[in-house]
Amino acid sequence: MITQNLSIIREQLTQGKLIGLPTETVYGLAANVFNTKAVSDIFKTKNRPNSNPLIVHVASISQARALVKRFPEKATLLAKQFWPGPLTMILPKSQIVSGLVTADQENVAIRIPNHPMALSLLNQLNFPLVAPSANPFNRISPTTAEHVEAYFPAIYTLDGGACHSGVESTIVGFENDEVLLLRHGAISIEKIEAQVGRILNRTASEKASLPGQHKKHYAPSCELIVSYEPLFMLSAVKHKKVGILWYKSVQIESIHVEVNLVLAPSGALDEAAKNLFSALHSLDHMGLDLIIVERLPAEGLGITINDRLDRAASK
Ligand code: TXA
Ligand code: MG
């Protein structure tokens, strides 16, 4: 059920129910962080393994401080620059955060979302919200209330319009005095490095400290291929019902293609990020056998988008 009524949403959360939460990145499936039953319902509803920890969404830096043992100096710097915003920080948890939220790790993931409705909701509640993206495990992330409704019709979703960034938050951790990049996201590496200097890229690491970075993720129900040369790929698969998602423009109309979509007519990478999951949702509902996506330039948000596409393509 889609609603714009904050008091219905507040009541659902207070009763221990899950709700669809608009943020600037993607919609979340949210619950009271202190309600163990509600938190475990998130895992069940998403069909997500308990070993994959959740991000806690707070209204303010002081609310974040209550959830952690320490706030490193560089974390304070980043919070001042990017919160509210699409930056998640992994910090040593205090006792009030349950191990169910963190998959029994000593660290908790925290961010302040930059969406007016999410912020006013968080300010009205006396508890933070855990919220993974509101999609079944491994599926395409939702960027509209309608996407959430299609996945989870039985819950209330707060309608905050189409998400502004369209890809998930960037995740960083801290080790000694270093900042570690753990997930590419809506804030580019360059922007973070402009604040804290060189950061260490740990996104490719297979370490156990990176739960939930599953190779297969964001997947449509049909096969998906990512390529700098979509038409070259097409020549190998002539008999299938194919859709192509182009970066800036359709290069050549081919009679073998069922549908051509363009991600970002302006070529701007933030426009491409904003439209990415919506375009994948549309293509996913067209009964295609194959989606071919043009790979983006590997710079700035293009790196984040290519990361999502490679996971969507993973078998
Ligand atoms: O933009 C976002 O971050 C969205 C919106 C709703 O805020 N949320 C989101 O949540 O993308 P989710 O659950 O789809 O992805 C969270 C990622 C997972 O890869 C998870 O493993 C990682 O964050 N994570 C959460 N807690 C962690 C922790 N304590 N240590 C390491 N990684 C953690
Ligand atoms: Mg997710």
Short mmCIF file of C-alpha atoms and ligand atoms in Angstrom, two decimals:
data_model
loop_
_atom_site.label_atom_id
_atom_site.label_comp_id
_atom_site.label_asym_id
_atom_site.label_seq_id
_atom_site.Cartn_x
_atom_site.Cartn_y
_atom_site.Cartn_z
CA MET A 1 0.00 0.00 0.00
CA ILE A 2 1.38 3.37 -1.01
CA THR A 3 0.76 6.34 1.29
CA GLN A 4 1.98 9.88 1.88
CA ASN A 5 0.57 9.88 5.40
CA LEU A 6 3.42 10.09 7.90
CA SER A 7 1.23 9.23 10.88
CA ILE A 8 0.21 5.87 9.36
CA ILE A 9 3.89 5.11 8.77
CA ARG A 10 4.84 6.18 12.30
CA GLU A 11 2.13 3.98 13.77
CA GLN A 12 3.22 0.96 11.69
CA LEU A 13 6.80 1.35 12.89
CA THR A 14 5.78 1.82 16.51
CA GLN A 15 3.74 -1.40 16.26
CA GLY A 16 6.81 -3.27 15.05
CA LYS A 17 5.79 -3.44 11.38
CA LEU A 18 8.01 -2.95 8.33
CA ILE A 19 7.51 0.02 6.00
CA GLY A 20 8.90 1.17 2.63
CA LEU A 21 11.14 4.20 3.25
CA PRO A 22 12.10 6.74 0.56
CA THR A 23 15.73 7.90 0.66
CA GLU A 24 17.85 9.85 -1.81
CA THR A 25 19.59 6.63 -2.94
CA VAL A 26 17.04 3.79 -3.16
CA TYR A 27 13.94 2.84 -1.15
CA GLY A 28 14.60 0.94 2.07
CA LEU A 29 12.61 -1.75 3.89
CA ALA A 30 12.64 -0.15 7.33
CA ALA A 31 12.00 -1.21 10.94
CA ASN A 32 12.70 -0.04 14.50
CA VAL A 33 16.35 -0.93 15.18
CA PHE A 34 15.50 -1.82 18.81
CA ASN A 35 12.63 -4.22 17.97
CA THR A 36 14.27 -7.63 17.54
CA LYS A 37 11.18 -9.26 16.07
CA ALA A 38 10.80 -6.47 13.46
CA VAL A 39 14.50 -6.68 12.56
CA SER A 40 14.28 -10.43 12.05
CA ASP A 41 11.16 -9.90 9.91
CA ILE A 42 13.30 -7.82 7.54
CA PHE A 43 15.55 -10.80 6.87
CA LYS A 44 12.55 -13.12 6.38
CA THR A 45 10.64 -10.70 4.14
CA LYS A 46 13.65 -10.11 1.89
CA ASN A 47 14.75 -13.73 2.04
CA ARG A 48 18.13 -12.32 3.08
CA PRO A 49 20.68 -14.41 5.00
CA ASN A 50 21.22 -13.32 8.63
CA SER A 51 24.93 -13.08 7.87
CA ASN A 52 24.31 -9.91 5.82
CA PRO A 53 24.20 -6.93 8.24
CA LEU A 54 21.87 -3.92 8.01
CA ILE A 55 22.46 -0.15 7.78
CA VAL A 56 21.06 1.96 10.63
CA HIS A 57 19.48 5.26 9.56
CA VAL A 58 19.59 8.11 12.09
CA ALA A 59 18.33 11.70 12.22
CA SER A 60 21.49 13.38 13.53
CA ILE A 61 25.18 12.96 14.31
CA SER A 62 24.35 12.88 18.03
CA GLN A 63 21.94 9.99 17.45
CA ALA A 64 24.74 8.23 15.56
CA ARG A 65 27.16 8.80 18.45
CA ALA A 66 24.79 6.98 20.83
CA LEU A 67 25.11 3.84 18.69
CA VAL A 68 28.92 3.70 18.60
CA LYS A 69 31.85 3.37 20.98
CA ARG A 70 34.15 5.68 19.04
CA PHE A 71 33.84 8.20 16.24
CA PRO A 72 37.26 8.48 14.55
CA GLU A 73 38.41 11.97 13.58
CA LYS A 74 38.14 11.24 9.87
CA ALA A 75 34.60 9.94 10.39
CA THR A 76 33.67 13.25 12.01
CA LEU A 77 35.16 15.09 9.04
CA LEU A 78 33.21 12.95 6.57
CA ALA A 79 29.97 13.23 8.57
CA LYS A 80 30.25 17.01 8.58
CA GLN A 81 30.79 17.07 4.84
CA PHE A 82 28.39 14.38 3.60
CA TRP A 83 25.60 13.91 6.17
CA PRO A 84 22.73 13.98 5.55
CA GLY A 85 23.72 12.14 2.40
CA PRO A 86 24.63 8.89 0.64
CA LEU A 87 27.64 7.95 2.78
CA THR A 88 27.48 4.94 5.13
CA MET A 89 30.20 4.61 7.76
CA ILE A 90 31.16 1.38 9.53
CA LEU A 91 31.95 2.16 13.19
CA PRO A 92 32.52 0.16 16.41
CA LYS A 93 29.06 -0.51 17.83
CA SER A 94 27.95 0.28 21.35
CA GLN A 95 26.05 -2.27 23.44
CA ILE A 96 22.61 -0.94 22.55
CA VAL A 97 22.95 -2.23 18.97
CA SER A 98 21.88 -5.86 18.73
CA GLY A 99 24.08 -8.45 17.02
CA LEU A 100 21.11 -9.29 14.81
CA VAL A 101 21.55 -5.91 13.09
CA THR A 102 25.31 -6.32 12.59
CA ALA A 103 25.42 -10.06 11.83
CA ASP A 104 27.24 -10.52 15.14
CA GLN A 105 30.07 -8.21 14.18
CA GLU A 106 31.54 -5.56 16.44
CA ASN A 107 30.87 -2.83 13.85
CA VAL A 108 27.66 -1.13 12.84
CA ALA A 109 26.86 0.64 9.55
CA ILE A 110 25.27 4.10 9.95
CA ARG A 111 24.05 6.95 7.78
CA ILE A 112 21.75 9.99 7.79
CA PRO A 113 19.61 9.82 4.64
CA ASN A 114 19.12 13.05 2.70
CA HIS A 115 15.43 12.90 1.89
CA PRO A 116 12.98 15.40 3.42
CA MET A 117 10.31 12.79 4.22
CA ALA A 118 12.81 10.30 5.67
CA LEU A 119 14.34 13.05 7.80
CA SER A 120 11.04 14.32 9.14
CA LEU A 121 9.99 10.74 9.93
CA LEU A 122 13.28 10.01 11.74
CA ASN A 123 12.92 13.25 13.69
CA GLN A 124 9.45 12.23 14.87
CA LEU A 125 10.51 8.76 16.05
CA ASN A 126 12.39 7.99 19.24
CA PHE A 127 14.33 5.16 17.62
CA PRO A 128 16.58 4.87 14.51
CA LEU A 129 15.57 2.72 11.54
CA VAL A 130 17.39 -0.25 10.08
CA ALA A 131 16.81 -0.38 6.34
CA PRO A 132 18.30 -2.56 3.63
CA SER A 133 17.19 -1.80 0.07
CA ALA A 134 13.52 -2.81 -0.35
CA ASN A 135 14.01 -5.66 -2.81
CA PRO A 136 14.00 -9.43 -2.37
CA PHE A 137 17.55 -10.73 -1.91
CA ASN A 138 19.62 -10.38 -5.14
CA ARG A 139 16.92 -8.54 -7.10
CA ILE A 140 16.92 -5.04 -8.65
CA SER A 141 16.87 -2.20 -6.08
CA PRO A 142 13.71 -0.04 -5.97
CA THR A 143 13.86 3.69 -6.79
CA THR A 144 10.11 4.46 -6.69
CA ALA A 145 7.29 3.61 -4.26
CA GLU A 146 5.70 1.62 -7.10
CA HIS A 147 8.79 -0.62 -7.35
CA VAL A 148 8.48 -1.40 -3.62
CA GLU A 149 4.73 -1.98 -3.94
CA ALA A 150 5.33 -4.50 -6.74
CA TYR A 151 7.75 -6.48 -4.52
CA PHE A 152 5.93 -6.12 -1.16
CA PRO A 153 2.23 -5.21 -1.66
CA ALA A 154 1.29 -6.01 1.95
CA ILE A 155 3.40 -3.32 3.61
CA TYR A 156 2.87 0.45 3.72
CA THR A 157 5.33 2.38 1.56
CA LEU A 158 5.86 6.09 2.17
CA ASP A 159 5.73 7.74 -1.25
CA GLY A 160 8.64 10.15 -1.57
CA GLY A 161 8.80 10.18 -5.38
CA ALA A 162 11.68 8.93 -7.52
CA CYS A 163 15.00 8.68 -5.68
CA HIS A 164 17.37 11.53 -6.48
CA SER A 165 20.66 9.57 -6.64
CA GLY A 166 19.32 6.22 -7.80
CA VAL A 167 22.23 4.07 -6.59
CA GLU A 168 23.04 3.01 -3.02
CA SER A 169 25.25 4.88 -0.58
CA THR A 170 29.02 4.65 -0.70
CA ILE A 171 30.30 2.59 2.26
CA VAL A 172 33.54 3.37 4.08
CA GLY A 173 35.26 1.82 7.09
CA PHE A 174 38.23 2.88 9.24
CA GLU A 175 41.42 1.03 10.12
CA ASN A 176 44.12 2.72 12.18
CA ASP A 177 44.19 6.16 10.58
CA GLU A 178 43.10 4.95 7.13
CA VAL A 179 39.74 5.25 5.40
CA LEU A 180 38.72 2.09 3.53
CA LEU A 181 36.30 2.08 0.60
CA LEU A 182 34.00 -0.95 1.07
CA ARG A 183 31.27 -0.33 -1.52
CA HIS A 184 31.18 1.98 -4.55
CA GLY A 185 28.12 4.21 -4.31
CA ALA A 186 26.46 7.54 -4.91
CA ILE A 187 29.48 9.55 -3.71
CA SER A 188 32.51 9.09 -5.96
CA ILE A 189 35.96 8.16 -4.59
CA GLU A 190 37.26 11.55 -5.80
CA LYS A 191 34.78 13.44 -3.61
CA ILE A 192 35.75 11.45 -0.52
CA GLU A 193 39.47 11.80 -1.23
CA ALA A 194 39.03 15.57 -1.57
CA GLN A 195 38.10 15.54 2.15
CA VAL A 196 40.42 12.95 3.72
CA GLY A 197 43.19 12.31 1.22
CA ARG A 198 43.99 8.91 -0.31
CA ILE A 199 41.64 6.10 0.70
CA LEU A 200 42.24 2.37 0.35
CA ASN A 201 40.02 0.53 -2.10
CA ARG A 202 38.83 -2.69 -0.44
CA THR A 203 35.84 -3.26 -2.71
CA ALA A 204 37.42 -6.18 -4.55
CA SER A 205 38.55 -7.91 -1.37
CA GLU A 206 37.07 -11.31 -0.56
CA LYS A 207 37.58 -10.83 3.16
CA ALA A 208 34.96 -11.89 5.66
CA SER A 209 34.80 -8.27 6.80
CA LEU A 210 32.81 -7.55 3.65
CA PRO A 211 29.61 -9.47 4.18
CA GLY A 212 26.86 -8.89 1.69
CA GLN A 213 29.09 -7.90 -1.19
CA HIS A 214 27.74 -10.87 -3.07
CA LYS A 215 28.89 -11.14 -6.61
CA LYS A 216 25.37 -11.78 -7.88
CA HIS A 217 23.03 -8.91 -7.03
CA TYR A 218 20.63 -6.46 -8.66
CA ALA A 219 19.58 -9.19 -11.09
CA PRO A 220 16.69 -9.07 -13.57
CA SER A 221 14.90 -12.35 -14.26
CA CYS A 222 16.47 -12.80 -17.71
CA GLU A 223 20.12 -12.95 -18.74
CA LEU A 224 22.05 -9.66 -18.76
CA ILE A 225 25.31 -8.83 -20.56
CA VAL A 226 27.42 -5.67 -20.12
CA SER A 227 29.60 -4.55 -23.01
CA TYR A 228 31.29 -1.51 -24.54
CA GLU A 229 30.02 -2.88 -27.88
CA PRO A 230 26.33 -3.89 -27.54
CA LEU A 231 25.89 -4.49 -31.29
CA PHE A 232 28.88 -6.80 -31.38
CA MET A 233 27.29 -8.86 -28.57
CA LEU A 234 23.99 -8.82 -30.45
CA SER A 235 25.54 -10.43 -33.51
CA ALA A 236 26.19 -13.54 -31.42
CA VAL A 237 22.60 -13.95 -30.18
CA LYS A 238 20.36 -13.24 -33.19
CA HIS A 239 17.37 -15.40 -32.33
CA LYS A 240 16.56 -14.07 -28.91
CA LYS A 241 14.16 -11.34 -27.78
CA VAL A 242 16.71 -8.71 -26.91
CA GLY A 243 16.54 -5.28 -25.26
CA ILE A 244 19.47 -2.87 -25.31
CA LEU A 245 20.13 -0.23 -22.66
CA TRP A 246 22.39 2.40 -24.24
CA TYR A 247 24.43 4.94 -22.30
CA LYS A 248 23.87 8.24 -24.21
CA SER A 249 22.13 7.36 -27.48
CA VAL A 250 21.00 4.48 -29.67
CA GLN A 251 24.00 3.83 -31.89
CA ILE A 252 22.27 1.89 -34.66
CA GLU A 253 18.65 0.68 -34.83
CA SER A 254 18.72 -3.05 -35.48
CA ILE A 255 15.73 -5.10 -36.56
CA HIS A 256 16.92 -7.81 -34.19
CA VAL A 257 16.28 -5.63 -31.17
CA GLU A 258 12.89 -5.66 -29.41
CA VAL A 259 13.49 -2.43 -27.50
CA ASN A 260 16.16 0.28 -27.23
CA LEU A 261 16.34 2.42 -24.07
CA VAL A 262 18.76 5.27 -23.36
CA LEU A 263 20.08 5.74 -19.82
CA ALA A 264 21.25 9.36 -19.92
CA PRO A 265 20.56 11.45 -23.04
CA SER A 266 22.73 14.26 -21.61
CA GLY A 267 25.61 11.86 -21.00
CA ALA A 268 25.81 13.03 -17.36
CA LEU A 269 26.81 10.19 -15.05
CA ASP A 270 24.52 11.36 -12.23
CA GLU A 271 21.60 11.22 -14.66
CA ALA A 272 22.68 7.68 -15.64
CA ALA A 273 22.81 6.64 -11.95
CA LYS A 274 19.40 8.14 -11.26
CA ASN A 275 17.80 6.22 -14.15
CA LEU A 276 19.71 2.93 -13.85
CA PHE A 277 17.43 0.75 -11.68
CA SER A 278 14.21 2.18 -13.21
CA ALA A 279 15.48 1.26 -16.68
CA LEU A 280 16.36 -2.26 -15.48
CA HIS A 281 12.92 -2.63 -13.86
CA SER A 282 11.24 -1.60 -17.16
CA LEU A 283 13.32 -3.99 -19.23
CA ASP A 284 12.73 -6.76 -16.69
CA HIS A 285 8.96 -6.48 -17.27
CA MET A 286 9.12 -6.79 -21.07
CA GLY A 287 9.44 -10.56 -21.28
CA LEU A 288 12.89 -10.39 -22.92
CA ASP A 289 15.36 -13.28 -23.20
CA LEU A 290 18.38 -11.03 -22.94
CA ILE A 291 19.26 -7.50 -21.85
CA ILE A 292 22.46 -5.99 -23.25
CA VAL A 293 23.74 -2.91 -21.41
CA GLU A 294 26.36 -0.55 -22.77
CA ARG A 295 29.20 -0.28 -20.24
CA LEU A 296 29.85 3.22 -18.90
CA PRO A 297 33.16 5.09 -18.80
CA ALA A 298 35.09 3.93 -15.72
CA GLU A 299 35.27 7.28 -13.95
CA GLY A 300 33.34 8.89 -11.07
CA LEU A 301 29.81 7.46 -10.80
CA GLY A 302 30.50 5.36 -13.92
CA ILE A 303 32.54 3.06 -11.63
CA THR A 304 29.53 2.62 -9.31
CA ILE A 305 27.15 1.96 -12.21
CA ASN A 306 29.51 -0.57 -13.82
CA ASP A 307 29.84 -2.31 -10.43
CA ARG A 308 26.03 -2.70 -10.23
CA LEU A 309 25.86 -3.88 -13.85
CA ASP A 310 28.60 -6.46 -13.39
CA ARG A 311 26.75 -7.88 -10.38
CA ALA A 312 23.46 -7.88 -12.30
CA ALA A 313 25.24 -9.84 -15.07
CA SER A 314 26.84 -12.32 -12.69
CA LYS A 315 25.52 -15.89 -12.97
O1 TXA B 1 21.80 3.64 0.06
C1 TXA B 1 21.79 2.69 0.84
O2 TXA B 1 22.78 2.37 1.51
C2 TXA B 1 20.46 1.93 1.00
C3 TXA B 1 19.43 2.87 1.60
C4 TXA B 1 18.11 2.20 1.89
O3 TXA B 1 19.96 3.49 2.73
N1 TXA B 1 20.63 0.75 1.78
C5 TXA B 1 21.31 -0.35 1.35
O4 TXA B 1 21.25 -1.43 2.20
O5 TXA B 1 21.89 -0.38 0.28
P1 TXA B 1 21.64 -2.91 1.77
O6 TXA B 1 21.28 -3.73 2.93
O7 TXA B 1 20.99 -3.24 0.48
O8 TXA B 1 23.19 -2.87 1.63
C6 TXA B 1 23.94 -2.66 2.81
C7 TXA B 1 25.36 -3.10 2.64
C8 TXA B 1 25.46 -4.60 2.55
O9 TXA B 1 26.43 -4.91 1.56
C9 TXA B 1 25.96 -4.99 3.93
O10 TXA B 1 26.69 -6.16 3.95
C10 TXA B 1 26.81 -3.78 4.30
O11 TXA B 1 26.08 -2.70 3.80
N2 TXA B 1 26.92 -3.65 5.76
C11 TXA B 1 25.93 -3.38 6.63
N3 TXA B 1 26.38 -3.40 7.89
C12 TXA B 1 27.69 -3.69 7.82
C13 TXA B 1 28.72 -3.88 8.80
N4 TXA B 1 28.48 -3.77 10.09
N5 TXA B 1 29.96 -4.18 8.35
C14 TXA B 1 30.22 -4.30 7.03
N6 TXA B 1 29.29 -4.14 6.05
C15 TXA B 1 28.04 -3.85 6.45
MG MG B 2 20.64 -4.01 -1.41
#
